GROMACS .gro file of C-alpha atoms in nm:
model
   91
    1MET     CA    1   7.202  -5.025  10.483
    2THR     CA    2   6.865  -4.841  10.328
    3SER     CA    3   7.073  -4.527  10.271
    4MET     CA    4   7.359  -4.713  10.100
    5LEU     CA    5   7.105  -4.893   9.873
    6TYR     CA    6   6.964  -4.573   9.793
    7TYR     CA    7   7.304  -4.408   9.697
    8LEU     CA    8   7.384  -4.698   9.464
    9GLU     CA    9   7.053  -4.679   9.300
   10SER     CA   10   7.099  -4.292   9.259
   11LEU     CA   11   7.455  -4.382   9.087
   12LEU     CA   12   7.271  -4.605   8.845
   13VAL     CA   13   7.027  -4.329   8.716
   14MET     CA   14   7.300  -4.072   8.664
   15SER     CA   15   7.519  -4.069   8.353
   16PRO     CA   16   7.837  -3.877   8.348
   17ARG     CA   17   7.882  -3.689   8.020
   18VAL     CA   18   8.235  -3.526   7.918
   19MET     CA   19   8.164  -3.171   7.771
   20ASN     CA   20   8.453  -2.973   7.621
   21ARG     CA   21   8.566  -2.608   7.493
   22VAL     CA   22   8.762  -2.740   7.204
   23LYS     CA   23   8.575  -2.558   6.957
   24ASP     CA   24   8.556  -2.232   7.141
   25LEU     CA   25   8.932  -2.248   7.218
   26ARG     CA   26   9.009  -2.348   6.830
   27LEU     CA   27   8.801  -2.052   6.722
   28ARG     CA   28   8.968  -1.791   6.947
   29ARG     CA   29   9.289  -1.879   6.786
   30GLY     CA   30   9.126  -1.837   6.435
   31TRP     CA   31   9.207  -2.189   6.345
   32THR     CA   32   9.044  -2.440   6.104
   33GLN     CA   33   8.944  -2.805   6.228
   34GLN     CA   34   9.214  -2.933   5.995
   35ASP     CA   35   9.481  -2.656   6.162
   36LEU     CA   36   9.387  -2.816   6.523
   37ALA     CA   37   9.393  -3.190   6.378
   38GLN     CA   38   9.748  -3.125   6.259
   39ALA     CA   39   9.861  -2.977   6.584
   40VAL     CA   40   9.732  -3.273   6.802
   41GLY     CA   41   9.809  -3.556   6.539
   42VAL     CA   42   9.442  -3.674   6.476
   43SER     CA   43   9.198  -3.640   6.147
   44ARG     CA   44   8.984  -3.328   6.096
   45GLN     CA   45   8.684  -3.570   6.150
   46SER     CA   46   8.792  -3.681   6.502
   47ILE     CA   47   8.826  -3.292   6.571
   48ASN     CA   48   8.442  -3.262   6.456
   49SER     CA   49   8.350  -3.560   6.669
   50ILE     CA   50   8.501  -3.427   6.967
   51GLU     CA   51   8.376  -3.079   6.911
   52CYS     CA   52   8.005  -3.211   6.886
   53ASN     CA   53   8.051  -3.434   7.187
   54ARG     CA   54   8.011  -3.760   7.003
   55TYR     CA   55   8.355  -3.857   7.087
   56VAL     CA   56   8.541  -3.829   7.413
   57PRO     CA   57   8.935  -3.825   7.349
   58SER     CA   58   9.182  -4.067   7.520
   59LEU     CA   59   9.397  -3.904   7.802
   60PRO     CA   60   9.702  -3.883   7.581
   61LEU     CA   61   9.489  -3.664   7.324
   62ALA     CA   62   9.323  -3.476   7.617
   63LEU     CA   63   9.686  -3.384   7.719
   64SER     CA   64   9.787  -3.284   7.364
   65PHE     CA   65   9.497  -3.048   7.352
   66ALA     CA   66   9.603  -2.892   7.694
   67LYS     CA   67   9.977  -2.856   7.551
   68VAL     CA   68   9.841  -2.695   7.218
   69PHE     CA   69   9.579  -2.446   7.384
   70GLY     CA   70   9.818  -2.376   7.674
   71ALA     CA   71   9.553  -2.463   7.921
   72ALA     CA   72   9.492  -2.722   8.192
   73THR     CA   73   9.272  -3.018   8.091
   74ASP     CA   74   9.002  -2.924   8.352
   75GLU     CA   75   8.973  -2.582   8.161
   76ILE     CA   76   8.897  -2.771   7.854
   77PHE     CA   77   8.706  -3.084   7.970
   78THR     CA   78   8.445  -3.092   8.228
   79LEU     CA   79   8.259  -3.377   8.366
   80GLU     CA   80   7.884  -3.334   8.401
   81ILE     CA   81   7.640  -3.576   8.584
   82GLU     CA   82   7.276  -3.612   8.442
   83SER     CA   83   7.027  -3.744   8.611
   84GLY     CA   84   6.801  -4.000   8.409
   85GLU     CA   85   6.514  -3.975   8.644
   86SER     CA   86   6.387  -3.662   8.861
   87GLU     CA   87   6.392  -3.871   9.196
   88PRO     CA   88   6.464  -4.239   9.260
   89THR     CA   89   6.166  -4.431   9.395
   90GLY     CA   90   6.184  -4.654   9.707
   91ARG     CA   91   6.295  -4.438   9.962
   0.00000   0.00000   0.00000
């Protein structure tokens, strides 16, 4: 029981963060943010927010990126787990 509580406590101090390679893939093609925005059907401001990791795209939009870039979604987007504390206490 104690190990289960420790596990649940550790999940609470970890926050997942979605990182992406959208800017890198866009620049490799020589595209502007506007070019990419038109290709996937969103605004240039949305592309900027995604590239700066201020906005995580919806699944349909992530799939649009995959199609436009000719890459798998997990080659474009990765989930990183960040720990909010160095070590949970109470163990």
